[in-house]
Amino acid sequence: MAGTGVLQRVGLAAGAAALLVSTLPAVTATAAAGTARPEWCPTVEGHRVDCGSMTRPLVTGRPGLGTVDVSYAVVRHRSPGPAKGTVAVNPGGPGEVAIERAPVFGEMLKDLLGDHDVLLIDPRGTGKSQRMPCGVTDAEYRFGTREQQRDAVTRCAANLGPRAQGYTTAATADDFDAIRARLGVDKLTLYGLSYGTYLMPVYASRHPAHVRNIVLSGAYPLAFDPLNRPGAQAVPLSLRRICERSAARPEAQGRPACNGDKAVRDLAATAAALRERPVDVDIPLEGAAPFRMRLTEGKLANLVYEGASREVGADPGAPSLLGGLPHALDRFTAGDRGPLLDLVRAEGSTGSAEDQAPYIAVVCNDYRKAWNTASPLPERWRQYRSALAAAAERPGAFGAFGAAGYLEGPTDGGDVCIGWPRENTAGPQPTHPRMPDVPVLVLSGDLDNNTPDANGRQAARQFRDSRFLSVRNTGHVPEMEQSGCVVGLSTRFIRTGRTGDTGCVNRVEPISVTPVRR
């Protein structure tokens, strides 16, 4: 759903109640007093940073499976006296790290850090917390064929064995709460970005007495569509919006850079062409040999719903994947593959050698599936194909794509987890748990195809006291926009439980779009 973490390539990301005692030592390395500052503890200019780690059961109730160490950092507020609140931030993934990005969060949340502390926890298996690898790298998983991705999932499960039960959102939520208790904090503000918008509601449902308020950005609900139809349907809307709004760019002189309806037709034609005849592309990887990827309809789908949503609005005047799509699709349908393949290579060059256990295991343990996870593999396939056939009967259900082709795109959906074993793994995350009655702000970018407005609205409906805001001309995680509008709104909400004037969300600058030759 949220795919790879939003901060993996950019580095942006955000208050609440607490009884963080001001008498805590300047550095807390572990529970034991007097231990040295961990060498990995980050530095944030103008702030004290306290770091530590906590040993947690790998799987509650199964001591034979051992333990896992979970690390955290607390960026302390600037003003004298106790903090007015503590904000726990998760930047997404599953599997994104938080601690090493402390300087980024410190800059982004500098206003809030005047009187609030910020708690950053690297979820189990990531960053400064203890690793539990399964032998599948980011590059091979993201760029492999769909069959290779399914094989990678089953290999990951086999390598983890019963330890796979330790990779769940519920386990991470319980780790967060154990660290909260160690720090002496009564209530947290939960700030989730991307996958963090899945994690934080799980925390809220499991530890409702310790939640003050919640901000969810780039959000999707626990009960999201396992066939990811909202994302497919958002792609044509985003193409039409960027073409129409491009006329307001200073360089456009009132003329749009493209025709949105034509861009959608070109996308459908390109998807159909790749369905019949995929194209091999060599993806450059830093420090490694190029990876040959087969550009299929599914890989195109992943590009336009996930890759093209990333960083939109961070620099409106700069070239972007989304802004380059209408031109690239126009050229592809005219017989020139070059511009589209350039976009594919640029997106693909972000691949890494990071182990994907925290991503694959959480996705396959927790997320909704279009089959009964208790069923044997042949029956799962029958159930999945039946669900796919029923969905495909509705015109436009998958936007400009064919149903089967589109669902080869998500690295966290479709049939990718179909081989995840029934034995020795965790049960799925409940989709409708009881939530605390606290103020909730949900933010979406109106150019986000990954977690589009439809998902954000559904995420807001999980809570009684919620407010949903769609931010114009931004993509996945709208805090990245330059004006400070979104961070200002979330900061005000954290402090007061109210957003105040939200008019700025409609004044964010349109993104630059590569002109389509007429």
Short mmCIF file of C-alpha atoms in Angstrom, two decimals:
data_model
loop_
_atom_site.label_atom_id
_atom_site.label_comp_id
_atom_site.label_asym_id
_atom_site.label_seq_id
_atom_site.Cartn_x
_atom_site.Cartn_y
_atom_site.Cartn_z
CA MET A 1 0.00 0.00 0.00
CA ALA A 2 2.51 2.57 1.10
CA GLY A 3 5.38 0.79 -0.52
CA THR A 4 8.92 1.65 0.42
CA GLY A 5 9.33 4.42 2.94
CA VAL A 6 8.87 8.02 1.91
CA LEU A 7 12.01 9.26 3.67
CA GLN A 8 14.27 6.69 2.06
CA ARG A 9 15.32 9.10 -0.66
CA VAL A 10 14.51 12.58 0.59
CA GLY A 11 14.68 13.10 4.30
CA LEU A 12 11.61 15.03 5.47
CA ALA A 13 8.83 14.14 7.74
CA ALA A 14 5.76 15.18 13.07
CA GLY A 15 3.01 16.75 19.64
CA ALA A 16 1.43 15.88 22.69
CA ALA A 17 1.14 15.20 26.37
CA ALA A 18 3.73 13.80 28.67
CA LEU A 19 5.30 13.71 32.07
CA LEU A 20 8.85 13.51 30.78
CA VAL A 21 10.70 14.29 33.95
CA SER A 22 13.27 17.04 33.63
CA THR A 23 15.56 15.23 36.06
CA LEU A 24 16.47 12.53 33.53
CA PRO A 25 20.23 12.40 32.94
CA ALA A 26 21.56 14.19 29.88
CA VAL A 27 22.32 10.86 28.22
CA THR A 28 20.51 7.60 28.86
CA ALA A 29 22.19 4.70 27.11
CA THR A 30 20.28 1.77 28.63
CA ALA A 31 18.09 1.15 31.64
CA ALA A 32 21.18 0.96 33.83
CA ALA A 33 22.40 4.26 35.28
CA GLY A 34 25.84 5.56 34.44
CA THR A 35 26.30 3.80 31.12
CA ALA A 36 28.07 5.59 28.30
CA ARG A 37 26.43 7.46 25.45
CA PRO A 38 25.90 5.04 22.53
CA GLU A 39 28.19 5.87 19.63
CA TRP A 40 25.18 5.87 17.31
CA CYS A 41 23.30 8.53 19.26
CA PRO A 42 22.61 11.38 16.81
CA THR A 43 23.41 15.06 17.22
CA VAL A 44 20.71 17.69 16.71
CA GLU A 45 21.93 21.26 16.82
CA GLY A 46 20.50 23.18 19.76
CA HIS A 47 19.05 20.12 21.47
CA ARG A 48 20.02 17.49 23.98
CA VAL A 49 19.48 14.00 22.59
CA ASP A 50 19.03 11.05 24.94
CA CYS A 51 19.47 7.55 23.52
CA GLY A 52 18.97 4.05 24.73
CA SER A 53 17.91 0.54 23.90
CA MET A 54 15.52 -1.95 25.42
CA THR A 55 15.48 -5.73 25.26
CA ARG A 56 12.08 -7.02 24.23
CA PRO A 57 10.65 -10.52 23.71
CA LEU A 58 10.83 -11.49 20.06
CA VAL A 59 7.38 -13.09 20.32
CA THR A 60 5.33 -12.55 23.46
CA GLY A 61 4.58 -15.84 25.17
CA ARG A 62 7.31 -17.74 23.30
CA PRO A 63 10.53 -17.21 25.30
CA GLY A 64 12.28 -19.96 23.37
CA LEU A 65 12.42 -17.69 20.32
CA GLY A 66 14.63 -15.24 22.20
CA THR A 67 14.69 -11.47 22.43
CA VAL A 68 15.34 -8.42 20.26
CA ASP A 69 16.93 -5.09 21.19
CA VAL A 70 15.01 -1.97 20.17
CA SER A 71 16.78 1.42 20.12
CA TYR A 72 15.40 4.91 20.53
CA ALA A 73 16.42 8.57 20.67
CA VAL A 74 14.62 11.45 22.39
CA VAL A 75 15.25 14.91 20.98
CA ARG A 76 14.62 17.22 23.94
CA HIS A 77 12.75 20.54 23.78
CA ARG A 78 14.56 23.88 24.01
CA SER A 79 12.53 25.83 26.56
CA PRO A 80 13.14 25.55 30.32
CA GLY A 81 10.94 23.31 32.42
CA PRO A 82 9.19 20.05 31.57
CA ALA A 83 8.09 19.28 28.04
CA LYS A 84 4.45 20.04 27.23
CA GLY A 85 4.24 16.77 25.35
CA THR A 86 6.09 13.98 23.57
CA VAL A 87 5.61 13.24 19.89
CA ALA A 88 6.38 9.71 18.69
CA VAL A 89 7.18 9.79 14.97
CA ASN A 90 7.31 6.90 12.52
CA PRO A 91 8.45 7.71 8.95
CA GLY A 92 6.98 4.68 7.16
CA GLY A 93 8.14 1.58 5.36
CA PRO A 94 7.49 -0.89 6.91
CA GLY A 95 11.14 -0.83 7.87
CA GLU A 96 12.07 2.84 7.63
CA VAL A 97 14.63 4.11 10.14
CA ALA A 98 14.04 7.16 12.31
CA ILE A 99 17.07 7.69 14.56
CA GLU A 100 19.62 8.58 11.88
CA ARG A 101 17.18 11.18 10.54
CA ALA A 102 17.01 13.00 13.86
CA PRO A 103 18.65 16.14 12.36
CA VAL A 104 15.99 16.16 9.60
CA PHE A 105 13.15 15.88 12.10
CA GLY A 106 14.88 18.47 14.27
CA GLU A 107 14.86 20.98 11.42
CA MET A 108 11.37 20.15 10.26
CA LEU A 109 9.84 20.24 13.73
CA LYS A 110 11.94 23.10 15.08
CA ASP A 111 8.89 25.11 16.12
CA LEU A 112 7.30 22.16 17.92
CA LEU A 113 10.63 21.31 19.58
CA GLY A 114 10.43 24.61 21.41
CA ASP A 115 8.23 22.97 24.04
CA HIS A 116 7.73 19.31 22.93
CA ASP A 117 10.09 16.36 22.93
CA VAL A 118 10.30 14.11 19.86
CA LEU A 119 10.68 10.35 20.31
CA LEU A 120 12.31 8.42 17.46
CA ILE A 121 12.32 4.62 17.56
CA ASP A 122 13.93 2.32 15.01
CA PRO A 123 11.45 -0.56 14.72
CA ARG A 124 12.79 -4.03 15.44
CA GLY A 125 14.97 -5.28 12.62
CA THR A 126 15.87 -1.78 11.34
CA GLY A 127 18.47 0.91 11.83
CA LYS A 128 20.05 0.95 15.28
CA SER A 129 17.74 -1.77 16.54
CA GLN A 130 18.71 -5.43 16.30
CA ARG A 131 18.61 -6.86 12.78
CA MET A 132 16.84 -10.09 11.85
CA PRO A 133 17.67 -10.54 8.14
CA CYS A 134 16.03 -13.01 5.80
CA GLY A 135 18.40 -12.86 2.83
CA VAL A 136 16.32 -10.79 0.37
CA THR A 137 17.68 -7.41 -0.74
CA ASP A 138 15.72 -4.29 -1.64
CA ALA A 139 16.99 -4.25 -5.23
CA GLU A 140 16.20 -7.88 -6.03
CA TYR A 141 12.77 -7.60 -4.44
CA ARG A 142 11.72 -4.31 -6.04
CA PHE A 143 13.07 -4.96 -9.52
CA GLY A 144 12.50 -8.70 -9.86
CA THR A 145 9.68 -10.18 -11.91
CA ARG A 146 6.46 -10.97 -10.11
CA GLU A 147 7.39 -14.63 -9.97
CA GLN A 148 10.77 -13.69 -8.51
CA GLN A 149 9.06 -11.49 -5.91
CA ARG A 150 6.77 -14.33 -4.83
CA ASP A 151 9.78 -16.64 -4.63
CA ALA A 152 11.62 -14.03 -2.54
CA VAL A 153 8.70 -13.90 -0.11
CA THR A 154 8.68 -17.67 0.41
CA ARG A 155 12.48 -17.68 0.76
CA CYS A 156 12.30 -14.89 3.34
CA ALA A 157 9.70 -16.83 5.35
CA ALA A 158 11.75 -20.02 5.20
CA ASN A 159 14.91 -18.23 6.35
CA LEU A 160 13.13 -16.53 9.25
CA GLY A 161 11.25 -19.66 10.29
CA PRO A 162 9.19 -19.15 13.46
CA ARG A 163 11.03 -15.84 14.07
CA ALA A 164 8.77 -14.37 11.36
CA GLN A 165 6.13 -14.05 14.08
CA GLY A 166 8.27 -11.33 15.64
CA TYR A 167 7.76 -9.01 12.68
CA THR A 168 4.30 -7.56 13.18
CA THR A 169 2.85 -4.09 13.57
CA ALA A 170 1.39 -5.13 16.91
CA ALA A 171 4.84 -6.15 18.19
CA THR A 172 6.29 -2.80 17.08
CA ALA A 173 3.40 -0.95 18.74
CA ASP A 174 4.08 -2.82 21.98
CA ASP A 175 7.79 -1.95 21.72
CA PHE A 176 6.81 1.72 21.41
CA ASP A 177 4.67 1.46 24.52
CA ALA A 178 7.39 -0.26 26.55
CA ILE A 179 9.79 2.58 25.67
CA ARG A 180 7.10 5.15 26.53
CA ALA A 181 6.74 3.56 29.97
CA ARG A 182 10.51 3.45 30.52
CA LEU A 183 10.75 7.17 29.77
CA GLY A 184 8.00 7.99 32.25
CA VAL A 185 5.70 9.49 29.63
CA ASP A 186 1.97 9.26 30.37
CA LYS A 187 0.52 10.05 26.94
CA LEU A 188 2.02 10.29 23.45
CA THR A 189 1.08 12.24 20.38
CA LEU A 190 1.31 9.71 17.56
CA TYR A 191 2.65 11.10 14.26
CA GLY A 192 2.60 8.53 11.47
CA LEU A 193 3.81 8.99 7.91
CA SER A 194 2.98 6.47 5.16
CA TYR A 195 3.15 3.02 6.83
CA GLY A 196 3.26 4.96 10.10
CA THR A 197 -0.43 5.71 9.46
CA TYR A 198 -1.02 1.96 9.80
CA LEU A 199 1.27 1.50 12.80
CA MET A 200 -0.08 4.39 14.87
CA PRO A 201 -3.76 3.30 14.78
CA VAL A 202 -2.59 -0.18 15.82
CA TYR A 203 -0.77 1.42 18.76
CA ALA A 204 -3.85 3.49 19.58
CA SER A 205 -6.09 0.40 19.58
CA ARG A 206 -3.71 -1.57 21.82
CA HIS A 207 -2.73 1.23 24.23
CA PRO A 208 -5.64 3.71 24.14
CA ALA A 209 -5.01 5.17 27.61
CA HIS A 210 -1.62 6.49 26.49
CA VAL A 211 -2.68 8.49 23.42
CA ARG A 212 -3.24 12.25 23.54
CA ASN A 213 -3.87 12.92 19.83
CA ILE A 214 -2.85 11.61 16.42
CA VAL A 215 -1.57 12.99 13.10
CA LEU A 216 -1.60 10.68 10.07
CA SER A 217 0.00 11.82 6.80
CA GLY A 218 -0.12 9.90 3.52
CA ALA A 219 -2.71 7.70 5.19
CA TYR A 220 -4.46 4.45 4.53
CA PRO A 221 -6.86 2.55 6.79
CA LEU A 222 -6.40 -0.81 8.46
CA ALA A 223 -9.25 -2.12 6.30
CA PHE A 224 -7.76 -1.00 2.99
CA ASP A 225 -8.70 -2.61 -0.34
CA PRO A 226 -6.33 -5.59 -0.87
CA LEU A 227 -6.69 -5.08 -4.65
CA ASN A 228 -5.54 -1.45 -4.31
CA ARG A 229 -8.22 -0.07 -6.60
CA PRO A 230 -8.19 3.47 -5.08
CA GLY A 231 -4.56 3.86 -6.17
CA ALA A 232 -5.29 2.70 -9.71
CA GLN A 233 -8.25 5.06 -9.99
CA ALA A 234 -6.22 8.00 -8.65
CA VAL A 235 -3.61 7.85 -11.42
CA PRO A 236 -5.81 9.26 -14.24
CA LEU A 237 -7.07 11.97 -11.90
CA SER A 238 -3.51 13.04 -11.06
CA LEU A 239 -2.51 13.18 -14.72
CA ARG A 240 -5.50 15.36 -15.54
CA ARG A 241 -4.79 17.63 -12.57
CA ILE A 242 -1.13 18.27 -13.37
CA CYS A 243 -1.91 19.00 -17.01
CA GLU A 244 -4.73 21.42 -16.18
CA ARG A 245 -2.82 23.17 -13.40
CA SER A 246 0.40 23.47 -15.42
CA ALA A 247 -1.13 26.50 -17.12
CA ALA A 248 -0.70 28.41 -13.83
CA ARG A 249 3.07 27.87 -13.80
CA PRO A 250 5.05 31.09 -14.44
CA GLU A 251 6.76 29.65 -17.53
CA ALA A 252 3.48 28.45 -19.07
CA GLN A 253 2.06 31.88 -19.97
CA GLY A 254 -1.43 30.50 -19.44
CA ARG A 255 -1.00 27.46 -21.71
CA PRO A 256 -1.15 23.95 -20.23
CA ALA A 257 1.89 21.75 -20.82
CA CYS A 258 -0.26 18.76 -21.76
CA ASN A 259 -3.78 17.49 -22.29
CA GLY A 260 -4.89 15.36 -19.36
CA ASP A 261 -7.33 13.21 -21.32
CA LYS A 262 -4.63 12.44 -23.88
CA ALA A 263 -2.16 11.59 -21.12
CA VAL A 264 -4.63 9.06 -19.73
CA ARG A 265 -5.18 7.54 -23.18
CA ASP A 266 -1.41 7.35 -23.68
CA LEU A 267 -1.06 5.60 -20.32
CA ALA A 268 -3.67 3.01 -21.29
CA ALA A 269 -1.96 2.45 -24.66
CA THR A 270 1.47 2.12 -23.02
CA ALA A 271 0.13 -0.34 -20.44
CA ALA A 272 -1.48 -2.43 -23.19
CA ALA A 273 1.75 -2.43 -25.23
CA LEU A 274 3.85 -3.56 -22.26
CA ARG A 275 1.25 -6.21 -21.45
CA GLU A 276 1.90 -7.75 -24.85
CA ARG A 277 5.61 -7.03 -25.17
CA PRO A 278 7.63 -6.09 -22.06
CA VAL A 279 10.90 -4.16 -22.45
CA ASP A 280 14.15 -5.02 -20.67
CA VAL A 281 15.86 -2.11 -18.91
CA ASP A 282 19.28 -2.06 -17.24
CA ILE A 283 18.93 -0.30 -13.88
CA PRO A 284 22.13 1.36 -12.59
CA LEU A 285 22.86 0.56 -8.95
CA GLU A 286 25.39 2.42 -6.83
CA GLY A 287 28.36 0.20 -6.04
CA ALA A 288 26.98 -2.81 -7.90
CA ALA A 289 26.49 -4.13 -11.40
CA PRO A 290 23.37 -2.93 -13.23
CA PHE A 291 20.20 -4.92 -12.59
CA ARG A 292 18.23 -5.97 -15.65
CA MET A 293 14.55 -5.28 -15.00
CA ARG A 294 11.71 -6.35 -17.23
CA LEU A 295 9.40 -3.35 -17.71
CA THR A 296 5.95 -4.93 -17.70
CA GLU A 297 2.50 -3.44 -17.24
CA GLY A 298 2.92 -4.15 -13.53
CA LYS A 299 6.26 -2.36 -13.30
CA LEU A 300 4.71 0.60 -15.15
CA ALA A 301 1.85 0.57 -12.64
CA ASN A 302 4.30 0.65 -9.75
CA LEU A 303 6.12 3.55 -11.38
CA VAL A 304 3.03 5.70 -11.84
CA TYR A 305 1.21 4.97 -8.60
CA GLU A 306 4.10 4.65 -6.15
CA GLY A 307 7.25 6.15 -7.65
CA ALA A 308 5.46 9.10 -9.23
CA SER A 309 3.79 10.00 -5.93
CA ARG A 310 7.07 10.40 -4.08
CA GLU A 311 8.48 13.89 -3.40
CA VAL A 312 5.72 15.66 -5.35
CA GLY A 313 5.57 19.26 -4.14
CA ALA A 314 8.97 19.20 -2.43
CA ASP A 315 10.40 21.42 -5.20
CA PRO A 316 7.55 22.45 -7.52
CA GLY A 317 9.80 24.00 -10.15
CA ALA A 318 12.15 21.03 -10.50
CA PRO A 319 11.72 18.09 -12.87
CA SER A 320 9.89 15.15 -11.31
CA LEU A 321 8.76 11.68 -12.26
CA LEU A 322 5.09 12.70 -12.19
CA GLY A 323 5.74 15.90 -14.10
CA GLY A 324 7.65 13.99 -16.76
CA LEU A 325 5.05 11.28 -17.31
CA PRO A 326 2.72 12.96 -19.87
CA HIS A 327 5.66 13.69 -22.18
CA ALA A 328 7.21 10.22 -21.70
CA LEU A 329 3.90 8.46 -22.38
CA ASP A 330 3.28 10.62 -25.45
CA ARG A 331 6.72 9.72 -26.84
CA PHE A 332 6.30 6.01 -26.05
CA THR A 333 3.03 5.82 -28.00
CA ALA A 334 4.81 7.57 -30.88
CA GLY A 335 7.50 4.88 -30.96
CA ASP A 336 10.18 6.62 -28.87
CA ARG A 337 10.87 4.61 -25.69
CA GLY A 338 13.72 6.83 -24.51
CA PRO A 339 11.97 9.32 -22.17
CA LEU A 340 9.96 6.62 -20.37
CA LEU A 341 13.01 4.37 -19.94
CA ASP A 342 14.95 7.35 -18.57
CA LEU A 343 12.27 7.79 -15.90
CA VAL A 344 12.42 4.08 -15.10
CA ARG A 345 16.22 4.16 -14.74
CA ALA A 346 16.13 7.26 -12.53
CA GLU A 347 13.58 5.68 -10.21
CA GLY A 348 15.36 2.33 -10.26
CA SER A 349 18.75 3.79 -9.32
CA THR A 350 17.47 4.23 -5.76
CA GLY A 351 17.63 0.46 -5.15
CA SER A 352 19.81 -0.78 -2.31
CA ALA A 353 21.27 -3.90 -0.72
CA GLU A 354 19.18 -3.48 2.47
CA ASP A 355 17.60 -6.69 3.73
CA GLN A 356 13.83 -6.65 3.28
CA ALA A 357 12.77 -8.83 6.23
CA PRO A 358 11.10 -5.94 8.12
CA TYR A 359 9.13 -5.01 5.00
CA ILE A 360 8.16 -8.42 3.65
CA ALA A 361 7.31 -10.03 6.98
CA VAL A 362 5.14 -7.16 8.26
CA VAL A 363 3.30 -6.89 4.93
CA CYS A 364 2.70 -10.63 4.68
CA ASN A 365 1.82 -11.10 8.36
CA ASP A 366 -0.45 -8.09 8.81
CA TYR A 367 -2.00 -6.71 5.63
CA ARG A 368 -5.40 -7.67 4.26
CA LYS A 369 -5.35 -10.31 1.52
CA ALA A 370 -7.79 -11.24 -1.23
CA TRP A 371 -7.73 -14.83 0.06
CA ASN A 372 -8.20 -16.66 3.33
CA THR A 373 -4.75 -16.95 4.91
CA ALA A 374 -5.81 -20.21 6.58
CA SER A 375 -6.36 -21.84 3.16
CA PRO A 376 -3.78 -24.06 1.43
CA LEU A 377 -1.93 -22.57 -1.54
CA PRO A 378 -4.13 -23.99 -4.36
CA GLU A 379 -7.25 -22.67 -2.66
CA ARG A 380 -5.61 -19.28 -2.10
CA TRP A 381 -4.95 -19.04 -5.83
CA ARG A 382 -8.55 -19.93 -6.60
CA GLN A 383 -9.84 -17.29 -4.16
CA TYR A 384 -7.47 -14.63 -5.49
CA ARG A 385 -8.35 -15.23 -9.15
CA SER A 386 -12.04 -15.19 -8.28
CA ALA A 387 -11.67 -11.83 -6.49
CA LEU A 388 -9.67 -10.44 -9.40
CA ALA A 389 -12.23 -11.58 -11.97
CA ALA A 390 -15.10 -10.08 -9.98
CA ALA A 391 -13.29 -6.74 -9.60
CA ALA A 392 -12.38 -6.61 -13.30
CA GLU A 393 -16.06 -6.77 -14.26
CA ARG A 394 -16.52 -3.18 -13.13
CA PRO A 395 -15.40 -0.73 -15.85
CA GLY A 396 -12.60 1.54 -14.71
CA ALA A 397 -11.95 -0.38 -11.51
CA PHE A 398 -8.21 -0.35 -12.26
CA GLY A 399 -8.07 2.96 -14.07
CA ALA A 400 -6.02 2.80 -17.27
CA PHE A 401 -4.66 -0.67 -16.49
CA GLY A 402 -5.77 -4.25 -16.90
CA ALA A 403 -6.60 -5.85 -13.56
CA ALA A 404 -4.01 -8.63 -13.61
CA GLY A 405 -1.26 -6.39 -14.98
CA TYR A 406 -1.86 -3.63 -12.47
CA LEU A 407 -1.78 -6.01 -9.52
CA GLU A 408 1.69 -7.18 -10.48
CA GLY A 409 2.84 -3.68 -9.51
CA PRO A 410 2.37 -3.37 -5.74
CA THR A 411 5.29 -4.79 -3.77
CA ASP A 412 2.97 -5.08 -0.75
CA GLY A 413 -0.22 -6.28 -2.43
CA GLY A 414 -1.78 -8.30 -5.21
CA ASP A 415 -0.55 -11.90 -5.07
CA VAL A 416 2.94 -11.18 -3.74
CA CYS A 417 2.31 -12.76 -0.32
CA ILE A 418 0.32 -15.73 -1.58
CA GLY A 419 3.10 -18.19 -0.66
CA TRP A 420 3.57 -16.86 2.88
CA PRO A 421 3.20 -19.96 5.07
CA ARG A 422 0.33 -20.68 7.43
CA GLU A 423 2.57 -22.32 10.02
CA ASN A 424 4.78 -20.49 12.51
CA THR A 425 3.66 -17.04 11.40
CA ALA A 426 1.47 -14.38 12.97
CA GLY A 427 -2.22 -13.96 12.29
CA PRO A 428 -3.48 -10.96 10.30
CA GLN A 429 -3.90 -7.59 12.00
CA PRO A 430 -7.56 -6.89 12.98
CA THR A 431 -9.05 -4.32 10.61
CA HIS A 432 -11.73 -2.76 12.85
CA PRO A 433 -10.33 -2.55 16.40
CA ARG A 434 -11.78 -0.20 18.98
CA MET A 435 -10.06 3.21 18.83
CA PRO A 436 -9.66 5.85 21.55
CA ASP A 437 -11.81 8.97 21.33
CA VAL A 438 -9.01 11.48 20.76
CA PRO A 439 -8.50 14.29 18.20
CA VAL A 440 -7.09 13.00 14.89
CA LEU A 441 -5.79 14.93 11.87
CA VAL A 442 -5.44 13.05 8.57
CA LEU A 443 -3.48 14.65 5.71
CA SER A 444 -3.31 13.60 2.05
CA GLY A 445 -1.76 15.06 -1.07
CA ASP A 446 -4.22 15.42 -3.92
CA LEU A 447 -1.56 14.10 -6.35
CA ASP A 448 -0.82 11.03 -4.24
CA ASN A 449 -1.67 7.83 -6.10
CA ASN A 450 -0.06 5.64 -3.44
CA THR A 451 -2.32 6.60 -0.54
CA PRO A 452 -4.88 8.78 -2.34
CA ASP A 453 -7.59 10.96 -0.83
CA ALA A 454 -10.05 8.06 -0.89
CA ASN A 455 -7.80 6.09 1.46
CA GLY A 456 -7.16 9.12 3.65
CA ARG A 457 -10.88 9.74 4.11
CA GLN A 458 -11.38 6.10 5.04
CA ALA A 459 -8.49 6.34 7.51
CA ALA A 460 -10.15 9.36 9.13
CA ARG A 461 -13.42 7.45 9.52
CA GLN A 462 -11.66 5.01 11.87
CA PHE A 463 -11.92 7.70 14.56
CA ARG A 464 -14.85 9.58 16.04
CA ASP A 465 -13.11 12.96 16.37
CA SER A 466 -11.18 13.30 13.10
CA ARG A 467 -10.43 15.96 10.50
CA PHE A 468 -9.35 15.18 6.93
CA LEU A 469 -7.41 17.66 4.79
CA SER A 470 -6.37 17.23 1.16
CA VAL A 471 -3.36 19.35 0.21
CA ARG A 472 -3.34 20.64 -3.35
CA ASN A 473 -0.37 19.90 -5.66
CA THR A 474 1.39 17.53 -3.27
CA GLY A 475 2.03 13.80 -3.36
CA HIS A 476 2.81 11.12 -0.80
CA VAL A 477 3.32 12.81 2.59
CA PRO A 478 2.40 16.47 1.95
CA GLU A 479 4.73 17.78 4.72
CA MET A 480 7.37 17.91 2.00
CA GLU A 481 5.85 21.01 0.42
CA GLN A 482 8.04 24.10 0.76
CA SER A 483 5.71 26.77 2.15
CA GLY A 484 5.50 25.34 5.67
CA CYS A 485 1.71 25.23 5.44
CA VAL A 486 1.31 21.54 6.30
CA VAL A 487 3.88 21.41 9.10
CA GLY A 488 2.35 24.57 10.54
CA LEU A 489 -1.12 23.00 10.55
CA SER A 490 0.08 19.78 12.17
CA THR A 491 2.07 21.72 14.78
CA ARG A 492 -0.98 23.82 15.68
CA PHE A 493 -3.12 20.70 15.85
CA ILE A 494 -0.65 18.93 18.14
CA ARG A 495 -0.60 21.87 20.52
CA THR A 496 -4.32 22.71 20.53
CA GLY A 497 -6.30 19.84 19.01
CA ARG A 498 -7.47 22.23 16.27
CA THR A 499 -6.12 23.14 12.83
CA GLY A 500 -7.32 26.73 12.66
CA ASP A 501 -7.39 28.37 9.22
CA THR A 502 -6.60 25.70 6.60
CA GLY A 503 -6.81 27.89 3.49
CA CYS A 504 -3.11 27.48 2.74
CA VAL A 505 -3.65 23.85 1.62
CA ASN A 506 -5.28 25.23 -1.55
CA ARG A 507 -2.45 27.67 -2.31
CA VAL A 508 0.46 25.24 -2.76
CA GLU A 509 2.27 25.92 -6.05
CA PRO A 510 1.55 23.61 -9.03
CA ILE A 511 4.38 21.30 -10.07
CA SER A 512 6.39 21.76 -13.25
CA VAL A 513 5.30 19.52 -16.14
CA THR A 514 7.46 18.65 -19.14
CA PRO A 515 5.63 20.06 -22.19
CA VAL A 516 4.17 17.59 -24.63
CA ARG A 517 5.10 18.39 -28.22
CA ARG A 518 2.05 19.48 -30.19
#
